[in-house]
XYZ file of N, CA and C in Angstrom:
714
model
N 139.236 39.808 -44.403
C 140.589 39.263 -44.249
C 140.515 37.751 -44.082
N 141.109 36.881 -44.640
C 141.199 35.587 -44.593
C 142.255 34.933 -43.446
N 141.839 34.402 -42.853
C 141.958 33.669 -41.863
C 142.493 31.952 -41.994
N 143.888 32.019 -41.182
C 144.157 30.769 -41.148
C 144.246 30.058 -40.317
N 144.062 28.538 -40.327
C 144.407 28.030 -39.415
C 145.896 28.021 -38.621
N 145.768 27.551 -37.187
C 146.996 27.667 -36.327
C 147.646 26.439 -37.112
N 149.009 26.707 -37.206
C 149.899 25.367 -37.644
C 149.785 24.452 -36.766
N 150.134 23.333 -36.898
C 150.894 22.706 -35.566
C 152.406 22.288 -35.738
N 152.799 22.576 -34.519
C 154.299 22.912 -33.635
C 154.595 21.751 -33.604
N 156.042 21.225 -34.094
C 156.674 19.857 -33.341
C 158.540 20.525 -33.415
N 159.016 19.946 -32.001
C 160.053 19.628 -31.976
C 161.260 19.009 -32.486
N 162.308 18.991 -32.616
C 163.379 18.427 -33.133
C 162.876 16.808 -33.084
N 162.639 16.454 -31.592
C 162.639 15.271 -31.294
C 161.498 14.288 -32.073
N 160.062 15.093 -32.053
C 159.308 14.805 -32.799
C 159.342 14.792 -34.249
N 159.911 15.532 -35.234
C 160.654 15.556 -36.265
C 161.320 14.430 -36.682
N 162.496 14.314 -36.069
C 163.480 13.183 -35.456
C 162.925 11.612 -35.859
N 161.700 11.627 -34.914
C 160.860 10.571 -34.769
C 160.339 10.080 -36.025
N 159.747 11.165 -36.836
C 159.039 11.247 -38.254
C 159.765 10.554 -39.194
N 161.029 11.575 -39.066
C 162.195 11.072 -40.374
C 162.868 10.180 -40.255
N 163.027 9.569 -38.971
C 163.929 8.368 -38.526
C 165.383 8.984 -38.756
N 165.685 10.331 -37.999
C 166.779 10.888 -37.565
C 167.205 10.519 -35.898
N 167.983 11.368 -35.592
C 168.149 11.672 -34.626
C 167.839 13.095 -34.131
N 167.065 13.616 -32.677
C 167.452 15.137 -32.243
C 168.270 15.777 -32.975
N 169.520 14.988 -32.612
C 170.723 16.126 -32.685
C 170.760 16.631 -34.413
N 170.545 15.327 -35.312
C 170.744 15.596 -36.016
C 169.671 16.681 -37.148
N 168.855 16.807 -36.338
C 167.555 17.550 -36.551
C 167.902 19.460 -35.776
N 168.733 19.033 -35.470
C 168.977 20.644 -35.133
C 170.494 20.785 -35.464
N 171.212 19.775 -35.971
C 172.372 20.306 -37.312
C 171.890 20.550 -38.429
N 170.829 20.008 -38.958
C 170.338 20.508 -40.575
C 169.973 22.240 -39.420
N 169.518 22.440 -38.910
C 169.052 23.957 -38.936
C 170.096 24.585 -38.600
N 170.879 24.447 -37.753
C 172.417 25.179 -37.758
C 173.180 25.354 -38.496
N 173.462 24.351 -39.014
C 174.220 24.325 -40.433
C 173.065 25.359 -41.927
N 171.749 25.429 -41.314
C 171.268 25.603 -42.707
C 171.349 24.870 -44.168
N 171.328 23.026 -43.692
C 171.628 22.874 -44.615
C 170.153 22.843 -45.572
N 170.684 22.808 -47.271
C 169.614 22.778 -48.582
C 169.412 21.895 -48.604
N 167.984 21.538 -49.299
C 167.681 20.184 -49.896
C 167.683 20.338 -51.219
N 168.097 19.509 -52.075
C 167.914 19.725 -53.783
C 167.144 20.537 -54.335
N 165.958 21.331 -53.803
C 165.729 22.481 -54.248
C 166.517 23.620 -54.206
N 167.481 23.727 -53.281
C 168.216 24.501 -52.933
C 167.109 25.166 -52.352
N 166.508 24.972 -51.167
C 165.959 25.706 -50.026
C 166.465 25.184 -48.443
N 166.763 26.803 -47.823
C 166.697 26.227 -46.482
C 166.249 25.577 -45.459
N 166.730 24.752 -44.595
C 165.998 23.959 -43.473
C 164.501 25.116 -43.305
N 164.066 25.107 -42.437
C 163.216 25.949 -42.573
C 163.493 26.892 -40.702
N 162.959 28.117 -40.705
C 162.965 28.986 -39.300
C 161.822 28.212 -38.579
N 162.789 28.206 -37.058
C 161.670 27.929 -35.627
C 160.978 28.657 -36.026
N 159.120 28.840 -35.731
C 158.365 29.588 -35.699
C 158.270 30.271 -33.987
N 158.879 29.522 -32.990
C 158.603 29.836 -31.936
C 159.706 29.010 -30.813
N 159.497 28.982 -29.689
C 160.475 28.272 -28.820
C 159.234 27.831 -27.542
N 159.737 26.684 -26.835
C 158.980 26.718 -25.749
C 160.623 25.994 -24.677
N 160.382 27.037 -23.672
C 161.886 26.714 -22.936
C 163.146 26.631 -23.702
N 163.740 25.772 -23.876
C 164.941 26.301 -24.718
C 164.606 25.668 -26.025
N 163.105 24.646 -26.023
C 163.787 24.078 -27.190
C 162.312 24.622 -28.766
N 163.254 24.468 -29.605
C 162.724 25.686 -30.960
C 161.850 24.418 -31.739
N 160.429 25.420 -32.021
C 158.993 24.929 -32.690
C 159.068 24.896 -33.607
N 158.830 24.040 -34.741
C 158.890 24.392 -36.413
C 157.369 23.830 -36.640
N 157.080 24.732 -37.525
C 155.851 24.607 -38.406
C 155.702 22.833 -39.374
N 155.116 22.492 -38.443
C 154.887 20.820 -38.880
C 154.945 20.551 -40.608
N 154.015 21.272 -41.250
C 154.149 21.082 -42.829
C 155.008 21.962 -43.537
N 155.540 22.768 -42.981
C 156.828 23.205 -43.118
C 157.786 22.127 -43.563
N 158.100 21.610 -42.276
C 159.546 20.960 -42.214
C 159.076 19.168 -43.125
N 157.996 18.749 -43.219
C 157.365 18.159 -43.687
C 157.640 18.316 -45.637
N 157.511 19.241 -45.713
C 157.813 19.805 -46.940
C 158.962 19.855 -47.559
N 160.071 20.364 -46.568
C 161.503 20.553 -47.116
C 161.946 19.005 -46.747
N 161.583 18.070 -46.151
C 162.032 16.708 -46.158
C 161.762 16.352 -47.401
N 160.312 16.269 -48.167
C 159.939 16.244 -49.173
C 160.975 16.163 -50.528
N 161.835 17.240 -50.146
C 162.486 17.898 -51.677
C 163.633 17.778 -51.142
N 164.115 17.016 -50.122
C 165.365 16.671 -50.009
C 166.211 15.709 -49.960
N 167.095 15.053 -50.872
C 167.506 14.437 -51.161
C 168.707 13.894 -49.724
N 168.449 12.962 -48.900
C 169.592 13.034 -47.363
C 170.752 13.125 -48.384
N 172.011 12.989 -47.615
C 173.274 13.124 -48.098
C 174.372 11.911 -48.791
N 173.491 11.074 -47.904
C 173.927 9.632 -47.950
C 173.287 8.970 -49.252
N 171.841 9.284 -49.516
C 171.672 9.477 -51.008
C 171.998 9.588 -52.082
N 173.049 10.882 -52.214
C 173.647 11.368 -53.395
C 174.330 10.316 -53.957
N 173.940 10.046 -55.677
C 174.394 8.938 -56.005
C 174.047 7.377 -55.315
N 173.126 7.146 -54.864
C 172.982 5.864 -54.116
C 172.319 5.026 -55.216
N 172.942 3.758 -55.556
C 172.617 2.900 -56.388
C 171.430 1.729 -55.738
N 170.337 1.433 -55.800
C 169.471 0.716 -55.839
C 170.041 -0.656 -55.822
N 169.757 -1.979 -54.579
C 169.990 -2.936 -54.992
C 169.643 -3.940 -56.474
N 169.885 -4.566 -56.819
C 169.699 -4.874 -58.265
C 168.401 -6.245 -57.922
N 167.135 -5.755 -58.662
C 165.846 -6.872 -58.355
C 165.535 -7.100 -59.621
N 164.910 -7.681 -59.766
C 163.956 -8.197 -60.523
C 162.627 -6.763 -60.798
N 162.743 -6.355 -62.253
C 162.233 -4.253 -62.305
C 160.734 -5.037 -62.542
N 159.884 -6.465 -62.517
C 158.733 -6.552 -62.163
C 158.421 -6.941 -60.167
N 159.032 -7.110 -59.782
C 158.869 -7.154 -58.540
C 158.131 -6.448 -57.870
N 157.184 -6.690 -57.194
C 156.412 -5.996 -56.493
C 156.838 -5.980 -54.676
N 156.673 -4.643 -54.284
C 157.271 -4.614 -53.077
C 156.167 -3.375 -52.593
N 155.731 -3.744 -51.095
C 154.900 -2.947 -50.139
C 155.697 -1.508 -49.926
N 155.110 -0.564 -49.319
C 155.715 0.129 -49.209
C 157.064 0.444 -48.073
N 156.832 -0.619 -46.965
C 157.654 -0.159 -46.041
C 159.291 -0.993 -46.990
N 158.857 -1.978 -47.728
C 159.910 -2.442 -48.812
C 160.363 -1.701 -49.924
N 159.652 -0.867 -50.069
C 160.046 0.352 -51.508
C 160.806 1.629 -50.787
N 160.332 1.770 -49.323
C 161.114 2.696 -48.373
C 162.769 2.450 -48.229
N 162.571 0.798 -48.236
C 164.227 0.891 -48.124
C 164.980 0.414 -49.249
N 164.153 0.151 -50.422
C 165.168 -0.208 -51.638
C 165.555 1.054 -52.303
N 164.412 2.471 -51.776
C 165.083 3.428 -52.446
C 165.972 4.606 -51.615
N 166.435 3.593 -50.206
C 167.458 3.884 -49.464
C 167.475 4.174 -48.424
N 165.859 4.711 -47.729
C 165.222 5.811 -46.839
C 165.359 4.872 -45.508
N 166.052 5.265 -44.044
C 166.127 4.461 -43.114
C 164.573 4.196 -42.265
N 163.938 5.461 -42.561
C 162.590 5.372 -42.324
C 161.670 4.253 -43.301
N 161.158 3.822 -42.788
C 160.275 2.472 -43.155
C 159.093 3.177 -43.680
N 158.764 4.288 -43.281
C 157.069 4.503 -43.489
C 157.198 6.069 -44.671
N 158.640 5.919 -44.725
C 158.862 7.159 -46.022
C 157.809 7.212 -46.710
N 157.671 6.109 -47.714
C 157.202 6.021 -48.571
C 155.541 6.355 -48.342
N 154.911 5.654 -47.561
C 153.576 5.578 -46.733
C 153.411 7.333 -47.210
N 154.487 7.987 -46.221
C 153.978 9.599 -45.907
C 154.073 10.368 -47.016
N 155.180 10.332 -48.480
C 154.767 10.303 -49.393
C 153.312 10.333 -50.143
N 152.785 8.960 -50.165
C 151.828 8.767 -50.384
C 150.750 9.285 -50.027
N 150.497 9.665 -48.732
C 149.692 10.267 -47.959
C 149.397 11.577 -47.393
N 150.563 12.481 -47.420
C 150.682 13.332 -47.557
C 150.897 14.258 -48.474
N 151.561 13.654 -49.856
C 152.075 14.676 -50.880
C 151.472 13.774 -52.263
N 150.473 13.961 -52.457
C 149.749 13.520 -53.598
C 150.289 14.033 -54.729
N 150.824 13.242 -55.687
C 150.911 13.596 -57.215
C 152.755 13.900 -57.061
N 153.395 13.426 -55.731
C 154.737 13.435 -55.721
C 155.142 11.581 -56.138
N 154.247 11.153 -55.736
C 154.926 10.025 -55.552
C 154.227 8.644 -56.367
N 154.863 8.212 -56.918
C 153.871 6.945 -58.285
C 152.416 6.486 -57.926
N 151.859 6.351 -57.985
C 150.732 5.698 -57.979
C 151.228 3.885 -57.935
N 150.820 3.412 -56.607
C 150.988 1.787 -56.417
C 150.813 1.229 -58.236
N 151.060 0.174 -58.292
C 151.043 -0.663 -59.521
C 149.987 -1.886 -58.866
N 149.858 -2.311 -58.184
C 148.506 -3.179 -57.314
C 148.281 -2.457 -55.778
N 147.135 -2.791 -56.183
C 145.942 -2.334 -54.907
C 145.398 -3.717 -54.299
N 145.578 -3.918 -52.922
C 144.855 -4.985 -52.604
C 143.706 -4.908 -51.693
N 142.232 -5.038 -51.476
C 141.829 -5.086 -50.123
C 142.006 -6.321 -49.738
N 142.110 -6.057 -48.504
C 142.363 -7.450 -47.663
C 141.532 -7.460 -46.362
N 141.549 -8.065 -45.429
C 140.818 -8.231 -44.511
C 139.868 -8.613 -44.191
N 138.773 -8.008 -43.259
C 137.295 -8.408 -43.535
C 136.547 -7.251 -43.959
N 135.314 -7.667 -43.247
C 134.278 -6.761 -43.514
C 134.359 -5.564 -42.692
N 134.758 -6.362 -41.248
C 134.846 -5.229 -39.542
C 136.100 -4.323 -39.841
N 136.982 -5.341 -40.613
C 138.334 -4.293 -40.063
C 139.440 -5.163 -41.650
N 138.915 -4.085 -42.714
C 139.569 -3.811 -44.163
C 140.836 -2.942 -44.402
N 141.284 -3.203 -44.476
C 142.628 -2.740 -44.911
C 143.300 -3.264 -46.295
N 143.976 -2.082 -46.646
C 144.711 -2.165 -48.216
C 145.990 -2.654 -48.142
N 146.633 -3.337 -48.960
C 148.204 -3.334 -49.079
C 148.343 -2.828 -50.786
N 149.706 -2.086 -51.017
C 149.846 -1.141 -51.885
C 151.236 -1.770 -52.415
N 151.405 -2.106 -53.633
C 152.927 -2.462 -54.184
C 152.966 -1.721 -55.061
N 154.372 -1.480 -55.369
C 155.055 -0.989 -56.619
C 156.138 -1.941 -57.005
N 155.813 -1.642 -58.475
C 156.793 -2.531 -59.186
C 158.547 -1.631 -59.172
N 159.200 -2.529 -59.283
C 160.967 -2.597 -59.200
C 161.126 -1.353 -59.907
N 160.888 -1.202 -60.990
C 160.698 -0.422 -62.193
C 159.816 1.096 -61.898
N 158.627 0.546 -61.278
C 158.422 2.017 -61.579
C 159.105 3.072 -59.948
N 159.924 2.161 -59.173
C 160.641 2.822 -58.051
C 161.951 3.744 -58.678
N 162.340 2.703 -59.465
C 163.777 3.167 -60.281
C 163.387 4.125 -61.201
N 162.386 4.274 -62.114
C 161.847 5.587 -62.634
C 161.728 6.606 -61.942
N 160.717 6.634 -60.519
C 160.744 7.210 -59.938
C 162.195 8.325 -59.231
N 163.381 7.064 -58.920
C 164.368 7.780 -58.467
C 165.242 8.442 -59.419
N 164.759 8.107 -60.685
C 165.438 9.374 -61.581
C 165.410 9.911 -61.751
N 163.744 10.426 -61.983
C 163.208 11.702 -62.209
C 162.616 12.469 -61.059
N 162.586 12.323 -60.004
C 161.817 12.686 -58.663
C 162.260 13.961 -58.523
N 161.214 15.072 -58.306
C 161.211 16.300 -58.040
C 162.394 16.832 -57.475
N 162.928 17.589 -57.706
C 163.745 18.320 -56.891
C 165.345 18.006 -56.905
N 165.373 17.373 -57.877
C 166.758 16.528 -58.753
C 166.789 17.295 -59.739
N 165.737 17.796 -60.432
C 165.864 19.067 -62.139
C 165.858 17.937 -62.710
N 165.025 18.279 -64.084
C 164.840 17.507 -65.430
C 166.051 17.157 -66.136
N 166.208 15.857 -65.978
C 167.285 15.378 -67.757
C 166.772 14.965 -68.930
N 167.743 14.839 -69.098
C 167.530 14.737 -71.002
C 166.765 13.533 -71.194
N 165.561 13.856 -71.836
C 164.634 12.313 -72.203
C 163.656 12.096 -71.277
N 163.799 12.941 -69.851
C 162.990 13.085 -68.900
C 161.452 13.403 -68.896
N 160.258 12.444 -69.226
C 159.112 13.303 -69.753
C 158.334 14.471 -68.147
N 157.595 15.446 -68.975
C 157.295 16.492 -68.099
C 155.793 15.936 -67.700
N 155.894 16.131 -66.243
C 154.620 15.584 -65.643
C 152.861 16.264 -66.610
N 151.950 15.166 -66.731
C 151.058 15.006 -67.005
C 149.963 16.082 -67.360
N 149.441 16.873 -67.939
C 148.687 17.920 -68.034
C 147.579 17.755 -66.980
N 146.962 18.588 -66.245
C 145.975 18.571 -65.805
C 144.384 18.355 -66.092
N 143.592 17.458 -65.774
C 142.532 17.478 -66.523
C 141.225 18.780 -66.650
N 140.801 18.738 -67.900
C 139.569 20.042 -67.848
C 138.631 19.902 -66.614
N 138.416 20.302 -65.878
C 137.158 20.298 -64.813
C 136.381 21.162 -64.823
N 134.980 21.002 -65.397
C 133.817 22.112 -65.440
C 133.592 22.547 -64.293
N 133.708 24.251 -63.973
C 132.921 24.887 -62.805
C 131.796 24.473 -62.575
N 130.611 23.931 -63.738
C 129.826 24.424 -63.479
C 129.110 22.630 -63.025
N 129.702 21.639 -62.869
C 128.987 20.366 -62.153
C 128.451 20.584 -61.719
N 127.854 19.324 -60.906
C 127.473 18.756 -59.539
C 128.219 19.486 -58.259
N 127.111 20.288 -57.849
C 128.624 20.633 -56.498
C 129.039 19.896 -55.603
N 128.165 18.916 -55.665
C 128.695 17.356 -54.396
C 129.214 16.286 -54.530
N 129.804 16.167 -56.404
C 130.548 15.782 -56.934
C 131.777 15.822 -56.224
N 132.577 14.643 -56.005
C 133.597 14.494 -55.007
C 134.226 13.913 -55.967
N 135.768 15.263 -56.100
C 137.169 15.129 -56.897
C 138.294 15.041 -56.237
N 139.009 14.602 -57.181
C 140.575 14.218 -56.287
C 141.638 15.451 -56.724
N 142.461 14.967 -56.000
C 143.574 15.952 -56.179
C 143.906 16.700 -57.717
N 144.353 15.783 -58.507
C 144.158 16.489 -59.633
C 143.076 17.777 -60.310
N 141.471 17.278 -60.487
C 140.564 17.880 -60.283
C 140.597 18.939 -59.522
N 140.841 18.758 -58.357
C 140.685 20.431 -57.282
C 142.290 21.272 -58.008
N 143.884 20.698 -58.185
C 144.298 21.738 -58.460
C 143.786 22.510 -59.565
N 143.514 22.056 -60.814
C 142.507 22.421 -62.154
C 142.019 23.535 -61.606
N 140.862 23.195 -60.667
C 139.889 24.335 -60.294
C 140.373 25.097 -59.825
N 141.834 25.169 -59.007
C 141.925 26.071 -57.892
C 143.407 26.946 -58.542
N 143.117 26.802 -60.046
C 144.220 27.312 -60.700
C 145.917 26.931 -60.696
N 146.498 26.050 -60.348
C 147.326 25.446 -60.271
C 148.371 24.987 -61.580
N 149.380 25.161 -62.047
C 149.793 24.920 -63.176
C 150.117 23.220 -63.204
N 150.039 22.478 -61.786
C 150.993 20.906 -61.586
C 150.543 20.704 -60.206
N 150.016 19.021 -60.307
C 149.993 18.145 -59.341
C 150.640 18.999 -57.945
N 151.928 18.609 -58.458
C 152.934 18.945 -57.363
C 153.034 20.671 -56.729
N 152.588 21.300 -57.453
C 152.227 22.579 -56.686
C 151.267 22.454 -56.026
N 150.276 22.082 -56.527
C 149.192 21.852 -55.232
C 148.986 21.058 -54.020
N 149.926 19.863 -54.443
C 150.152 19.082 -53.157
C 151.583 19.841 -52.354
N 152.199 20.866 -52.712
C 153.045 21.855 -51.951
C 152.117 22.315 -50.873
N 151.336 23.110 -52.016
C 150.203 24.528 -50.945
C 149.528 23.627 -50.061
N 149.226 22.413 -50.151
C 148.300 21.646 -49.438
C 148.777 21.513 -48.138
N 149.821 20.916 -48.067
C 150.699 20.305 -47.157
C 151.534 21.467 -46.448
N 151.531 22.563 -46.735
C 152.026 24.001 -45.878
C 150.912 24.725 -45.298
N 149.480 24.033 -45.490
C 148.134 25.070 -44.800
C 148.075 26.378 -45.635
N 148.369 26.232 -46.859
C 147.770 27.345 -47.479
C 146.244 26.875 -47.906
N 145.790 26.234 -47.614
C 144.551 25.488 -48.010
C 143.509 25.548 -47.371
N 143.570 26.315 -46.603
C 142.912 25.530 -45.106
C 141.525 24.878 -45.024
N 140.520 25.081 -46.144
C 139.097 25.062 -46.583
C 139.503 23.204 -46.895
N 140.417 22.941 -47.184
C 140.583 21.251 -47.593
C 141.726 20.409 -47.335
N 141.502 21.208 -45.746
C 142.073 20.200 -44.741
C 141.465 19.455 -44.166
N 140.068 19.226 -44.769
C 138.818 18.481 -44.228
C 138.892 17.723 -45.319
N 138.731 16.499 -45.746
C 138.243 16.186 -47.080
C 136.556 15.779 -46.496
N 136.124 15.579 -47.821
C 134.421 14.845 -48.125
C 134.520 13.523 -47.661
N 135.800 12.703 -48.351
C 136.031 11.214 -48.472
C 136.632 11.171 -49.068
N 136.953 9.593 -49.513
C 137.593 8.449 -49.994
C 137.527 8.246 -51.290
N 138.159 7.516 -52.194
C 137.893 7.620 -53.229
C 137.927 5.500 -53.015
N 136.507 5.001 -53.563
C 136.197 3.840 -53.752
C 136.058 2.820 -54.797
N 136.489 1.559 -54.865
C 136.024 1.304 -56.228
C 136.731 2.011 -57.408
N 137.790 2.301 -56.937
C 138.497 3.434 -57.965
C 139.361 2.358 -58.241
N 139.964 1.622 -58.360
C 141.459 0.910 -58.559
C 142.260 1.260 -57.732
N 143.811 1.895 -58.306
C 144.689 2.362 -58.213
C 144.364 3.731 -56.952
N 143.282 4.474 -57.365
C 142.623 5.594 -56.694
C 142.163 5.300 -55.055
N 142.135 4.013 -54.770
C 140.819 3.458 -53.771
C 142.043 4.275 -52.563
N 141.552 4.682 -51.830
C 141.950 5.407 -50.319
C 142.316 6.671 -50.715
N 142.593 7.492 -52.115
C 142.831 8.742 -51.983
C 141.824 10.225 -52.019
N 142.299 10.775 -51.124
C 141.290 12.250 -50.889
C 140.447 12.497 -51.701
N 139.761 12.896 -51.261
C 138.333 13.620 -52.183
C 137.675 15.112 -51.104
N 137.580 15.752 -52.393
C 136.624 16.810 -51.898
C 135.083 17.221 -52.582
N 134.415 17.454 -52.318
C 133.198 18.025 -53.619
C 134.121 19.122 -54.053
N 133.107 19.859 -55.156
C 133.535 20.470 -56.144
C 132.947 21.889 -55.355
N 131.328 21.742 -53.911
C 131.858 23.172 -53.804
C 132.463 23.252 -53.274
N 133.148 23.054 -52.260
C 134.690 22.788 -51.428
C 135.761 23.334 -51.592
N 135.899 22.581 -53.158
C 137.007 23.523 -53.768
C 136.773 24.805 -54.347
N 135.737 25.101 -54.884
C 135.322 26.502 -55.375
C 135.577 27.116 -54.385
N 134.501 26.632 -53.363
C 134.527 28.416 -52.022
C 135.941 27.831 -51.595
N 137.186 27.462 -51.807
C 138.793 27.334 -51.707
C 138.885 28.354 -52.551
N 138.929 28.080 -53.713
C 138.994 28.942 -55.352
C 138.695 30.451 -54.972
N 137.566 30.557 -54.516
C 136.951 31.984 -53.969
C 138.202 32.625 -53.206
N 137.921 31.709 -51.778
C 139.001 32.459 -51.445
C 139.901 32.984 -51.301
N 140.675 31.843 -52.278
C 142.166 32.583 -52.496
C 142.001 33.947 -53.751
N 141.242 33.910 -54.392
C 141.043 34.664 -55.378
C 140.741 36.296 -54.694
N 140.734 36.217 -53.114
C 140.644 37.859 -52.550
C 141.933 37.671 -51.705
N 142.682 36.773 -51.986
C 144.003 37.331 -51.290
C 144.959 38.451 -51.735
């Protein structure tokens, strides 16, 4: 029998905190039941502690993901300059989000949802390196047209085929997201950064590392290749 890890539990308030809501307003989306453009529900407390109700962290993580706030609908983009380059806590609010670090958690959490920066910078020193990440004007406004969970329009191209990945490598060969969904049978990016981010995964909630020297790639996940197999394995006796 396969075995998962324990979720972790956060509160309205903690939630709240994440999305740059409020409490209250973190326990009207669940009262109300309201949808996010997938047309899925807020998601069920998994539990309560005293009066107040636990939700499954990549859960609710998830349905933020695919939900479009309300104040959104129809929200027109200030008008820039579509080569402009802007950091992310600046791409957070040109594409409306009151949260500053939207974009960041995007990035970091839901791989293959969200553009790939247009410049990569290291900066810093040697002791203490750090990246800054821009996107251009343009590819934000692409982004907000076609972004998951809005449904395809007309002229809309369909995300990227997955690349071939041989079973039979290097098993210490360290792949990225793309690569592991391939292996782990996945039809799209974005399904696998779903299952990822809900703990259906649990074998690569560890990564190997970093991806270096990559460009565009430099700070994103990596796993080896056996990693993802004995993943592959396992789901394959569920």
């Amino acid at each position: 029998m396969t075995s998962h890890p324990e979720p972790r539990l956060i509160d309205a308030a903690q939630i709240a905190a994440e999305q740059g809501l409020t409490p209250a307003r973190i326990s009207g989306l669940y009262t109300s039941r309201e949808q996010n453009t997938a047309g899925t529900t807020f998601p069920e407390p998994v539990t309560t502690r005293g009066r107040a109700r636990l939700w499954d962290h990549a859960e609710v993580t998830e349905w933020f993901t695919h939900r479009t706030p309300t104040r959104l609908h129809g929200y027109k983009p200030p008008a820039r300059d579509p080569q402009e380059l802007l950091n992310a806590a600046e791409a957070s609010r040109f594409l409306g989000y009151k949260n500053p670090n939207q974009v960041t958690t995007f990035v970091r959490d839901h791989p293959g949802y969200f553009p790939e920066p247009d410049v990569v910078e290291e900066l810093g020193t040697t002791d203490n390196p750090y990246r800054r990440q821009q996107w251009r004007v343009q590819t934000l406004l692409n982004w907000l047209e076609t972004r998951p969970g809005r449904g395809r329009r007309a002229g809309t191209k369909p995300a990227p085929p997955l690349p071939e990945v041989p079973v039979d490598g290097d098993p210490d060969e360290l792949l990225g997201a793309s690569e592991a969904a391939a292996l782990l049978g996945y039809k799209s990016l974005s399904s696998f950064s779903s299952s990822l981010s809900q703990g259906n995964l649990p074998l690569l909630k560890t990564t190997d590392g970093i991806a270096e020297n990559a460009g565009r790639q430099n700070g994103r996940r990596r796993w080896t290749r056996r990693r993802i197999l004995e993943q592959a394995e396992q789901r394959s006796r569920r």
